[in-house]
PDB file of C-alpha atoms and ligand atoms in Angstrom:
ATOM      1  CA  MET A   1     113.479 111.250 150.009  1.00 63.00           C
ATOM      2  CA  THR A   2     115.847 109.123 147.907  1.00 80.00           C
ATOM      3  CA  LYS A   3     114.750 108.201 144.522  1.00 93.00           C
ATOM      4  CA  PHE A   4     114.233 104.664 143.433  1.00 97.00           C
ATOM      5  CA  ASN A   5     116.354 103.763 140.445  1.00 98.00           C
ATOM      6  CA  PHE A   6     115.323 101.188 137.836  1.00 98.00           C
ATOM      7  CA  ASP A   7     118.157 100.191 135.364  1.00 98.00           C
ATOM      8  CA  VAL A   8     116.919  97.991 132.574  1.00 98.00           C
ATOM      9  CA  ILE A   9     119.154  96.218 130.172  1.00 98.00           C
ATOM     10  CA  THR A  10     117.062  95.524 126.972  1.00 98.00           C
ATOM     11  CA  LEU A  11     117.441  95.100 123.390  1.00 98.00           C
ATOM     12  CA  PHE A  12     114.082  96.849 122.887  1.00 98.00           C
ATOM     13  CA  PRO A  13     114.177 100.196 124.856  1.00 98.00           C
ATOM     14  CA  LYS A  14     111.296 101.507 122.769  1.00 97.00           C
ATOM     15  CA  ALA A  15     109.064  98.926 124.478  1.00 96.00           C
ATOM     16  CA  PHE A  16     109.308 101.090 127.604  1.00 96.00           C
ATOM     17  CA  GLU A  17     107.840 104.207 125.977  1.00 94.00           C
ATOM     18  CA  SER A  18     104.384 103.038 127.231  1.00 89.00           C
ATOM     19  CA  ILE A  19     105.477 103.460 130.853  1.00 91.00           C
ATOM     20  CA  ASN A  20     105.155 107.253 130.359  1.00 86.00           C
ATOM     21  CA  ASN A  21     101.529 106.728 129.891  1.00 87.00           C
ATOM     22  CA  LEU A  22     100.779 104.447 132.816  1.00 85.00           C
ATOM     23  CA  GLY A  23      99.294 106.699 135.378  1.00 86.00           C
ATOM     24  CA  VAL A  24     101.188 105.907 138.495  1.00 88.00           C
ATOM     25  CA  ILE A  25     104.614 105.665 136.802  1.00 91.00           C
ATOM     26  CA  THR A  26     103.928 108.885 134.924  1.00 91.00           C
ATOM     27  CA  ARG A  27     103.136 110.612 138.324  1.00 91.00           C
ATOM     28  CA  ALA A  28     106.113 109.079 139.971  1.00 94.00           C
ATOM     29  CA  LEU A  29     108.456 110.232 137.045  1.00 93.00           C
ATOM     30  CA  ASP A  30     106.947 113.749 137.117  1.00 92.00           C
ATOM     31  CA  LYS A  31     107.473 113.950 140.935  1.00 93.00           C
ATOM     32  CA  ASN A  32     110.966 112.682 140.613  1.00 94.00           C
ATOM     33  CA  LEU A  33     110.273 109.671 142.803  1.00 95.00           C
ATOM     34  CA  ILE A  34     111.791 107.218 140.370  1.00 96.00           C
ATOM     35  CA  ASN A  35     114.303 107.068 137.610  1.00 96.00           C
ATOM     36  CA  VAL A  36     114.029 104.615 134.756  1.00 97.00           C
ATOM     37  CA  ASN A  37     117.336 104.212 132.980  1.00 98.00           C
ATOM     38  CA  LEU A  38     117.284 102.153 129.884  1.00 98.00           C
ATOM     39  CA  HIS A  39     120.483 100.515 128.806  1.00 98.00           C
ATOM     40  CA  ASP A  40     120.281  99.502 125.092  1.00 98.00           C
ATOM     41  CA  LEU A  41     121.915  96.130 124.867  1.00 98.00           C
ATOM     42  CA  ARG A  42     122.764  96.825 121.178  1.00 98.00           C
ATOM     43  CA  GLU A  43     125.225  99.469 122.197  1.00 98.00           C
ATOM     44  CA  TYR A  44     127.195  96.788 123.961  1.00 98.00           C
ATOM     45  CA  GLY A  45     127.149  94.361 120.986  1.00 98.00           C
ATOM     46  CA  GLU A  46     130.243  93.142 119.209  1.00 96.00           C
ATOM     47  CA  GLY A  47     131.845  94.235 116.012  1.00 96.00           C
ATOM     48  CA  ASN A  48     130.582  96.470 113.250  1.00 96.00           C
ATOM     49  CA  TYR A  49     127.095  94.780 113.417  1.00 96.00           C
ATOM     50  CA  ARG A  50     126.902  95.238 117.097  1.00 98.00           C
ATOM     51  CA  GLN A  51     126.094  91.521 117.524  1.00 98.00           C
ATOM     52  CA  VAL A  52     124.307  90.494 120.686  1.00 98.00           C
ATOM     53  CA  ASP A  53     123.136  87.027 119.884  1.00 98.00           C
ATOM     54  CA  ASP A  54     124.476  83.813 118.303  1.00 98.00           C
ATOM     55  CA  LYS A  55     123.378  80.217 117.462  1.00 98.00           C
ATOM     56  CA  PRO A  56     123.168  77.718 120.404  1.00 97.00           C
ATOM     57  CA  TYR A  57     126.102  75.323 120.902  1.00 98.00           C
ATOM     58  CA  GLY A  58     124.831  71.783 120.318  1.00 97.00           C
ATOM     59  CA  GLY A  59     122.285  73.035 117.731  1.00 97.00           C
ATOM     60  CA  GLY A  60     118.669  73.673 118.005  1.00 96.00           C
ATOM     61  CA  SER A  61     116.275  76.396 116.877  1.00 94.00           C
ATOM     62  CA  GLY A  62     116.486  80.111 117.703  1.00 96.00           C
ATOM     63  CA  MET A  63     119.269  82.471 118.881  1.00 98.00           C
ATOM     64  CA  VAL A  64     120.674  82.935 122.336  1.00 98.00           C
ATOM     65  CA  LEU A  65     121.716  86.292 123.831  1.00 98.00           C
ATOM     66  CA  LYS A  66     125.600  86.399 124.108  1.00 98.00           C
ATOM     67  CA  PRO A  67     127.124  86.853 127.615  1.00 98.00           C
ATOM     68  CA  GLU A  68     129.611  89.593 126.951  1.00 98.00           C
ATOM     69  CA  PRO A  69     127.285  92.386 125.883  1.00 98.00           C
ATOM     70  CA  ILE A  70     125.085  91.711 128.903  1.00 98.00           C
ATOM     71  CA  TYR A  71     128.075  91.736 131.240  1.00 98.00           C
ATOM     72  CA  LYS A  72     129.479  94.905 129.718  1.00 98.00           C
ATOM     73  CA  ALA A  73     126.043  96.638 129.976  1.00 98.00           C
ATOM     74  CA  HIS A  74     125.844  95.516 133.560  1.00 98.00           C
ATOM     75  CA  ASP A  75     129.259  96.612 134.436  1.00 98.00           C
ATOM     76  CA  SER A  76     128.481 100.135 132.921  1.00 98.00           C
ATOM     77  CA  ILE A  77     125.728 100.746 135.422  1.00 98.00           C
ATOM     78  CA  ASP A  78     126.507 102.681 138.602  1.00 98.00           C
ATOM     79  CA  LYS A  79     125.507 100.406 141.430  1.00 98.00           C
ATOM     80  CA  LEU A  80     123.855 102.139 144.416  1.00 97.00           C
ATOM     81  CA  GLN A  81     124.348 100.809 147.893  1.00 95.00           C
ATOM     82  CA  ASN A  82     121.124  98.899 148.269  1.00 97.00           C
ATOM     83  CA  SER A  83     120.840  97.434 144.750  1.00 98.00           C
ATOM     84  CA  LYS A  84     119.767  93.980 143.403  1.00 98.00           C
ATOM     85  CA  THR A  85     120.013  92.486 139.878  1.00 98.00           C
ATOM     86  CA  LEU A  86     116.965  90.631 138.653  1.00 98.00           C
ATOM     87  CA  LEU A  87     116.905  88.333 135.716  1.00 98.00           C
ATOM     88  CA  MET A  88     113.663  87.937 133.852  1.00 98.00           C
ATOM     89  CA  THR A  89     113.060  84.289 133.012  1.00 98.00           C
ATOM     90  CA  PRO A  90     110.065  81.893 132.858  1.00 98.00           C
ATOM     91  CA  GLN A  91     112.400  79.589 135.013  1.00 98.00           C
ATOM     92  CA  GLY A  92     112.547  81.959 137.923  1.00 98.00           C
ATOM     93  CA  GLN A  93     110.574  82.201 141.078  1.00 98.00           C
ATOM     94  CA  VAL A  94     107.030  83.366 140.324  1.00 98.00           C
ATOM     95  CA  LEU A  95     106.606  87.072 141.294  1.00 98.00           C
ATOM     96  CA  LYS A  96     104.522  87.738 144.388  1.00 95.00           C
ATOM     97  CA  GLN A  97     103.340  90.951 145.969  1.00 94.00           C
ATOM     98  CA  GLN A  98     105.682  90.212 148.888  1.00 93.00           C
ATOM     99  CA  ASP A  99     108.636  90.384 146.531  1.00 96.00           C
ATOM    100  CA  LEU A 100     107.603  93.868 145.373  1.00 96.00           C
ATOM    101  CA  LEU A 101     107.233  94.983 149.040  1.00 94.00           C
ATOM    102  CA  ARG A 102     110.728  93.458 149.905  1.00 96.00           C
ATOM    103  CA  TRP A 103     112.401  95.320 146.877  1.00 97.00           C
ATOM    104  CA  SER A 104     110.615  98.507 147.579  1.00 95.00           C
ATOM    105  CA  SER A 105     113.062  99.295 150.413  1.00 95.00           C
ATOM    106  CA  LEU A 106     116.028  99.053 148.034  1.00 97.00           C
ATOM    107  CA  ASP A 107     117.496 102.000 146.190  1.00 97.00           C
ATOM    108  CA  GLN A 108     117.967 100.365 142.871  1.00 98.00           C
ATOM    109  CA  LEU A 109     116.785  97.395 140.740  1.00 98.00           C
ATOM    110  CA  ILE A 110     118.814  96.311 137.807  1.00 98.00           C
ATOM    111  CA  ILE A 111     116.567  94.312 135.510  1.00 99.00           C
ATOM    112  CA  ILE A 112     117.929  92.194 132.770  1.00 98.00           C
ATOM    113  CA  CYS A 113     115.604  91.394 129.861  1.00 98.00           C
ATOM    114  CA  GLY A 114     116.041  88.263 127.786  1.00 98.00           C
ATOM    115  CA  GLN A 115     114.911  87.829 124.162  1.00 97.00           C
ATOM    116  CA  TYR A 116     114.700  85.030 121.476  1.00 97.00           C
ATOM    117  CA  GLU A 117     115.553  81.571 123.031  1.00 97.00           C
ATOM    118  CA  GLY A 118     116.807  83.368 126.065  1.00 97.00           C
ATOM    119  CA  PHE A 119     120.536  84.046 127.244  1.00 98.00           C
ATOM    120  CA  ASP A 120     123.753  82.183 127.654  1.00 98.00           C
ATOM    121  CA  GLU A 121     123.482  80.302 130.893  1.00 98.00           C
ATOM    122  CA  ARG A 122     126.558  82.232 132.239  1.00 98.00           C
ATOM    123  CA  VAL A 123     124.425  85.404 132.480  1.00 98.00           C
ATOM    124  CA  ARG A 124     122.708  83.823 135.492  1.00 98.00           C
ATOM    125  CA  CYS A 125     125.703  84.635 137.584  1.00 98.00           C
ATOM    126  CA  LEU A 126     124.886  88.277 137.446  1.00 98.00           C
ATOM    127  CA  ALA A 127     121.435  87.761 139.039  1.00 98.00           C
ATOM    128  CA  ASP A 128     120.734  88.120 142.729  1.00 98.00           C
ATOM    129  CA  GLU A 129     117.270  86.752 141.916  1.00 98.00           C
ATOM    130  CA  GLU A 130     115.552  85.164 138.846  1.00 98.00           C
ATOM    131  CA  VAL A 131     112.070  86.139 138.418  1.00 98.00           C
ATOM    132  CA  SER A 132     109.154  84.912 136.322  1.00 98.00           C
ATOM    133  CA  ILE A 133     105.835  86.665 136.098  1.00 98.00           C
ATOM    134  CA  GLY A 134     103.889  83.494 135.625  1.00 98.00           C
ATOM    135  CA  ASP A 135     103.792  80.107 134.076  1.00 98.00           C
ATOM    136  CA  TYR A 136     103.680  81.145 130.445  1.00 98.00           C
ATOM    137  CA  VAL A 137     106.312  82.187 127.955  1.00 98.00           C
ATOM    138  CA  LEU A 138     106.539  85.727 126.460  1.00 98.00           C
ATOM    139  CA  SER A 139     108.906  86.773 123.652  1.00 98.00           C
ATOM    140  CA  GLY A 140     111.030  88.980 125.887  1.00 98.00           C
ATOM    141  CA  GLY A 141     111.582  90.225 129.349  1.00 98.00           C
ATOM    142  CA  GLU A 142     110.323  93.723 128.540  1.00 98.00           C
ATOM    143  CA  ILE A 143     106.687  93.277 129.633  1.00 98.00           C
ATOM    144  CA  PRO A 144     107.775  91.264 132.778  1.00 98.00           C
ATOM    145  CA  SER A 145     110.004  94.260 133.754  1.00 98.00           C
ATOM    146  CA  ILE A 146     107.290  96.837 133.060  1.00 97.00           C
ATOM    147  CA  SER A 147     105.182  94.822 135.454  1.00 97.00           C
ATOM    148  CA  ILE A 148     107.812  94.983 138.171  1.00 98.00           C
ATOM    149  CA  ILE A 149     108.340  98.793 137.624  1.00 97.00           C
ATOM    150  CA  ASN A 150     104.664  99.367 137.798  1.00 95.00           C
ATOM    151  CA  GLY A 151     103.966  97.154 140.826  1.00 96.00           C
ATOM    152  CA  LEU A 152     106.864  98.477 142.725  1.00 97.00           C
ATOM    153  CA  THR A 153     106.311 102.128 141.959  1.00 96.00           C
ATOM    154  CA  ARG A 154     102.851 102.216 143.376  1.00 93.00           C
ATOM    155  CA  LEU A 155     104.249 101.077 146.683  1.00 93.00           C
ATOM    156  CA  LEU A 156     106.690 103.922 146.991  1.00 93.00           C
ATOM    157  CA  PRO A 157     105.523 106.641 149.360  1.00 89.00           C
ATOM    158  CA  GLY A 158     104.138 109.694 147.474  1.00 86.00           C
ATOM    159  CA  THR A 159     102.993 107.903 144.335  1.00 87.00           C
ATOM    160  CA  LEU A 160      99.458 106.834 145.042  1.00 80.00           C
ATOM    161  CA  GLY A 161      96.805 109.517 145.467  1.00 70.00           C
ATOM    162  CA  ASP A 162      95.441 107.565 148.442  1.00 71.00           C
ATOM    163  CA  PRO A 163      97.861 105.343 150.279  1.00 70.00           C
ATOM    164  CA  GLY A 164      95.003 103.841 152.145  1.00 74.00           C
ATOM    165  CA  SER A 165      94.303 101.849 148.982  1.00 73.00           C
ATOM    166  CA  LEU A 166      97.292  99.801 149.557  1.00 79.00           C
ATOM    167  CA  ILE A 167      96.133  98.404 152.875  1.00 74.00           C
ATOM    168  CA  ASP A 168      93.229  96.094 151.946  1.00 73.00           C
ATOM    169  CA  GLU A 169      94.168  95.123 148.453  1.00 82.00           C
ATOM    170  CA  SER A 170      94.430  91.731 147.130  1.00 82.00           C
ATOM    171  CA  HIS A 171      97.662  89.827 147.932  1.00 81.00           C
ATOM    172  CA  ASN A 172      98.913  92.128 150.607  1.00 76.00           C
ATOM    173  CA  SER A 173      97.697  89.638 153.186  1.00 75.00           C
ATOM    174  CA  SER A 174      96.778  86.098 151.932  1.00 81.00           C
ATOM    175  CA  LEU A 175      93.330  87.329 151.069  1.00 90.00           C
ATOM    176  CA  LEU A 176      91.769  88.758 147.939  1.00 94.00           C
ATOM    177  CA  GLU A 177      90.091  92.166 148.279  1.00 93.00           C
ATOM    178  CA  TYR A 178      86.385  92.488 148.965  1.00 95.00           C
ATOM    179  CA  PRO A 179      84.011  93.573 146.163  1.00 96.00           C
ATOM    180  CA  HIS A 180      83.801  97.280 145.261  1.00 96.00           C
ATOM    181  CA  TYR A 181      80.669  99.226 144.172  1.00 97.00           C
ATOM    182  CA  THR A 182      80.292 102.803 143.080  1.00 97.00           C
ATOM    183  CA  ARG A 183      77.261 104.805 141.728  1.00 97.00           C
ATOM    184  CA  PRO A 184      74.658 104.233 140.492  1.00 97.00           C
ATOM    185  CA  LEU A 185      72.857 102.364 143.326  1.00 97.00           C
ATOM    186  CA  ILE A 186      71.018 100.188 140.908  1.00 97.00           C
ATOM    187  CA  PHE A 187      72.502  99.151 137.599  1.00 97.00           C
ATOM    188  CA  LYS A 188      70.697  96.706 135.185  1.00 98.00           C
ATOM    189  CA  ASP A 189      68.615  95.501 138.135  1.00 97.00           C
ATOM    190  CA  MET A 190      71.785  94.820 140.207  1.00 97.00           C
ATOM    191  CA  LYS A 191      71.744  96.676 143.468  1.00 97.00           C
ATOM    192  CA  VAL A 192      74.522  97.705 145.699  1.00 98.00           C
ATOM    193  CA  PRO A 193      74.365  95.617 148.962  1.00 97.00           C
ATOM    194  CA  ASP A 194      72.290  97.527 151.519  1.00 97.00           C
ATOM    195  CA  ILE A 195      75.075  97.271 154.175  1.00 97.00           C
ATOM    196  CA  LEU A 196      77.352  99.540 152.103  1.00 98.00           C
ATOM    197  CA  VAL A 197      74.806 102.351 152.202  1.00 97.00           C
ATOM    198  CA  SER A 198      73.826 101.823 155.793  1.00 97.00           C
ATOM    199  CA  GLY A 199      76.492 104.078 157.150  1.00 97.00           C
ATOM    200  CA  ASN A 200      77.429 101.605 159.861  1.00 97.00           C
ATOM    201  CA  HIS A 201      81.150 101.585 159.606  1.00 96.00           C
ATOM    202  CA  GLU A 202      81.711  98.630 161.957  1.00 96.00           C
ATOM    203  CA  GLU A 203      79.353  96.448 160.065  1.00 96.00           C
ATOM    204  CA  ILE A 204      80.720  97.482 156.739  1.00 96.00           C
ATOM    205  CA  LYS A 205      84.141  96.564 157.926  1.00 94.00           C
ATOM    206  CA  SER A 206      83.075  93.056 159.045  1.00 93.00           C
ATOM    207  CA  TRP A 207      81.065  92.455 155.860  1.00 95.00           C
ATOM    208  CA  ARG A 208      84.202  93.341 153.747  1.00 94.00           C
ATOM    209  CA  ARG A 209      86.333  91.016 155.846  1.00 92.00           C
ATOM    210  CA  GLN A 210      83.791  88.206 155.413  1.00 92.00           C
ATOM    211  CA  LYS A 211      83.584  88.858 151.617  1.00 94.00           C
ATOM    212  CA  SER A 212      87.351  88.819 151.433  1.00 92.00           C
ATOM    213  CA  ILE A 213      87.508  85.418 153.055  1.00 91.00           C
ATOM    214  CA  GLU A 214      84.617  84.094 151.009  1.00 92.00           C
ATOM    215  CA  ARG A 215      86.164  85.204 147.824  1.00 94.00           C
ATOM    216  CA  THR A 216      89.466  83.773 148.628  1.00 93.00           C
ATOM    217  CA  LEU A 217      88.140  80.416 149.601  1.00 92.00           C
ATOM    218  CA  GLU A 218      86.063  80.353 146.391  1.00 93.00           C
ATOM    219  CA  ARG A 219      88.772  81.504 144.027  1.00 96.00           C
ATOM    220  CA  ARG A 220      92.173  81.017 145.530  1.00 94.00           C
ATOM    221  CA  SER A 221      92.036  78.765 148.550  1.00 90.00           C
ATOM    222  CA  ASP A 222      95.746  77.923 147.785  1.00 90.00           C
ATOM    223  CA  LEU A 223      96.601  81.413 149.283  1.00 89.00           C
ATOM    224  CA  ILE A 224      95.071  80.459 152.564  1.00 84.00           C
ATOM    225  CA  ALA A 225      96.700  77.073 152.428  1.00 78.00           C
ATOM    226  CA  ASN A 226     100.062  78.748 151.920  1.00 76.00           C
ATOM    227  CA  GLU A 227      99.436  80.872 154.868  1.00 70.00           C
ATOM    228  CA  ASN A 228      99.383  77.702 156.867  1.00 61.00           C
ATOM    229  CA  TYR A 229     103.175  77.685 156.645  1.00 58.00           C
ATOM    230  CA  ASN A 230     103.365  81.143 158.098  1.00 64.00           C
ATOM    231  CA  ASN A 231     103.161  81.336 161.764  1.00 67.00           C
ATOM    232  CA  SER A 232     102.334  85.118 162.117  1.00 71.00           C
ATOM    233  CA  PRO A 233      99.341  86.219 164.309  1.00 75.00           C
ATOM    234  CA  GLN A 234      97.903  87.701 161.142  1.00 70.00           C
ATOM    235  CA  SER A 235      97.812  84.302 159.243  1.00 70.00           C
ATOM    236  CA  LYS A 236      96.504  82.492 162.268  1.00 74.00           C
ATOM    237  CA  ARG A 237      93.679  84.920 162.371  1.00 76.00           C
ATOM    238  CA  ILE A 238      92.860  84.570 158.667  1.00 73.00           C
ATOM    239  CA  ILE A 239      92.876  80.781 158.987  1.00 74.00           C
ATOM    240  CA  LYS A 240      90.718  80.832 162.065  1.00 79.00           C
ATOM    241  CA  GLU A 241      88.232  83.208 160.413  1.00 78.00           C
ATOM    242  CA  SER A 242      88.181  80.990 157.253  1.00 75.00           C
ATOM    243  CA  ASN A 243      87.254  77.984 159.414  1.00 75.00           C
ATOM    244  CA  GLN A 244      84.554  79.958 161.147  1.00 77.00           C
ATOM    245  CA  PHE A 245      83.199  81.052 157.920  1.00 73.00           C
ATOM    246  CA  MET A 246      83.128  77.613 156.440  1.00 71.00           C
ATOM    247  CA  ASN A 247      81.407  76.287 159.484  1.00 70.00           C
ATOM    248  CA  PHE A 248      78.785  78.999 159.240  1.00 64.00           C
ATOM    249  CA  ARG A 249      78.176  78.358 155.521  1.00 62.00           C
ATOM    250  CA  ILE A 250      78.145  74.618 155.486  1.00 58.00           C
ATOM    251  CA  GLY A 251      76.450  74.427 158.893  1.00 54.00           C
ATOM    252  CA  ASN A 252      78.515  71.589 160.445  1.00 49.00           C
ATOM    253  CA  GLU A 253      82.005  71.107 161.764  1.00 49.00           C
ATOM    254  CA  TYR A 254      84.317  71.885 158.952  1.00 47.00           C
ATOM    255  CA  ASP A 255      87.951  72.419 159.412  1.00 50.00           C
ATOM    256  CA  ILE A 256      89.853  73.195 156.307  1.00 48.00           C
ATOM    257  CA  TYR A 257      93.048  73.500 158.171  1.00 48.00           C
ATOM    258  CA  PRO A 258      92.479  71.543 161.370  1.00 45.00           C
ATOM    259  CA  ASP A 259      95.982  72.265 162.575  1.00 46.00           C
ATOM    260  CA  TRP A 260      94.712  75.810 163.611  1.00 40.00           C
TER     261      TRP A 260
HETATM  262  N1  SAH B 301     113.611  79.441 125.991  1.00 70.82           N
HETATM  263  C1  SAH B 301     113.410  79.993 127.253  1.00 70.82           C
HETATM  264  C2  SAH B 301     112.352  81.111 127.100  1.00 70.82           C
HETATM  265  C3  SAH B 301     112.789  82.326 126.374  1.00 70.82           C
HETATM  266  S1  SAH B 301     111.612  83.575 126.230  1.00 70.82           S
HETATM  267  C4  SAH B 301     113.024  79.035 128.240  1.00 70.82           C
HETATM  268  O1  SAH B 301     112.280  78.049 128.012  1.00 70.82           O
HETATM  269  O2  SAH B 301     113.299  79.197 129.519  1.00 70.82           O
HETATM  270  C5  SAH B 301     112.515  84.947 125.964  1.00 70.82           C
HETATM  271  C6  SAH B 301     112.832  85.802 127.151  1.00 70.82           C
HETATM  272  O3  SAH B 301     111.634  86.372 127.525  1.00 70.82           O
HETATM  273  C7  SAH B 301     113.351  85.137 128.458  1.00 70.82           C
HETATM  274  O4  SAH B 301     114.781  85.113 128.393  1.00 70.82           O
HETATM  275  C8  SAH B 301     112.834  86.052 129.484  1.00 70.82           C
HETATM  276  O5  SAH B 301     113.659  87.234 129.708  1.00 70.82           O
HETATM  277  C9  SAH B 301     111.521  86.650 128.982  1.00 70.82           C
HETATM  278  N2  SAH B 301     110.335  85.896 129.500  1.00 70.82           N
HETATM  279  C10 SAH B 301     109.500  85.128 128.857  1.00 70.82           C
HETATM  280  N3  SAH B 301     108.512  84.644 129.545  1.00 70.82           N
HETATM  281  C11 SAH B 301     108.756  85.192 130.816  1.00 70.82           C
HETATM  282  C12 SAH B 301     108.068  85.054 132.141  1.00 70.82           C
HETATM  283  N4  SAH B 301     107.030  84.244 132.310  1.00 70.82           N
HETATM  284  N5  SAH B 301     108.620  85.642 133.091  1.00 70.82           N
HETATM  285  C13 SAH B 301     109.724  86.470 133.030  1.00 70.82           C
HETATM  286  N6  SAH B 301     110.443  86.655 131.833  1.00 70.82           N
HETATM  287  C14 SAH B 301     109.962  85.938 130.737  1.00 70.82           C
END
């Protein structure tokens, strides 16, 4: 099996020490399923002071990462055949589970972390994709890239104890996952639903499916709405079931997405 390579360009390599203590990543590193190569931007800085940032042209607050050190660091990385470069930026496309799945078939992700006010605009030319982890601003790209390393690593064969746990989970389809319970049967007067201890696997399956749909409609109906644009048999089925579920709950004709 080929190893998945993460090459991260960062001014704060120490921020990545935590990944050795993150369960799935630790296991993947131990089993040699992934390599995480940290490229300290400072080493590519300019002059005696290894300068990596400078004031913005046109004035304004904060410092901007210079382009040369980032280009030098990027050039120094051995590129594997199936490789992509991601630029961490709150201006990028918001990360989705589908992106992690898509990238998991590559051999390498090169991840560029910004800092301060961000990076010189010309750095964008290095990126195959610009990625945001959500509509908020962090102080650097390190936490976003750890999210990507973590989320992608758990999709690689051999990293999860039970690969079955990937099948139903939230965001794999357009549905959130059903509720989970473990022992004890009764906790603070809250009882595990009878069906889960009934032993009837067919009924458990359909209960879970229904809860999944119910949950998604209640919390993230936008996910199902987005599915509307996707013509796959899977999405048609989800939308049909959601409509049926809403009809059942409201008790009259109710079509959230009448097109289906
Ligand atoms: N002034 C910039 C933000 C700079 S934040 C702007 O308005 O676009 C500093 C760095 O942190 C960014 O360059 C980026 O690498 C990282 N960062 C901050 N928030 C992020 C997010 N939501 N997703 C991905 N990277 C982020």
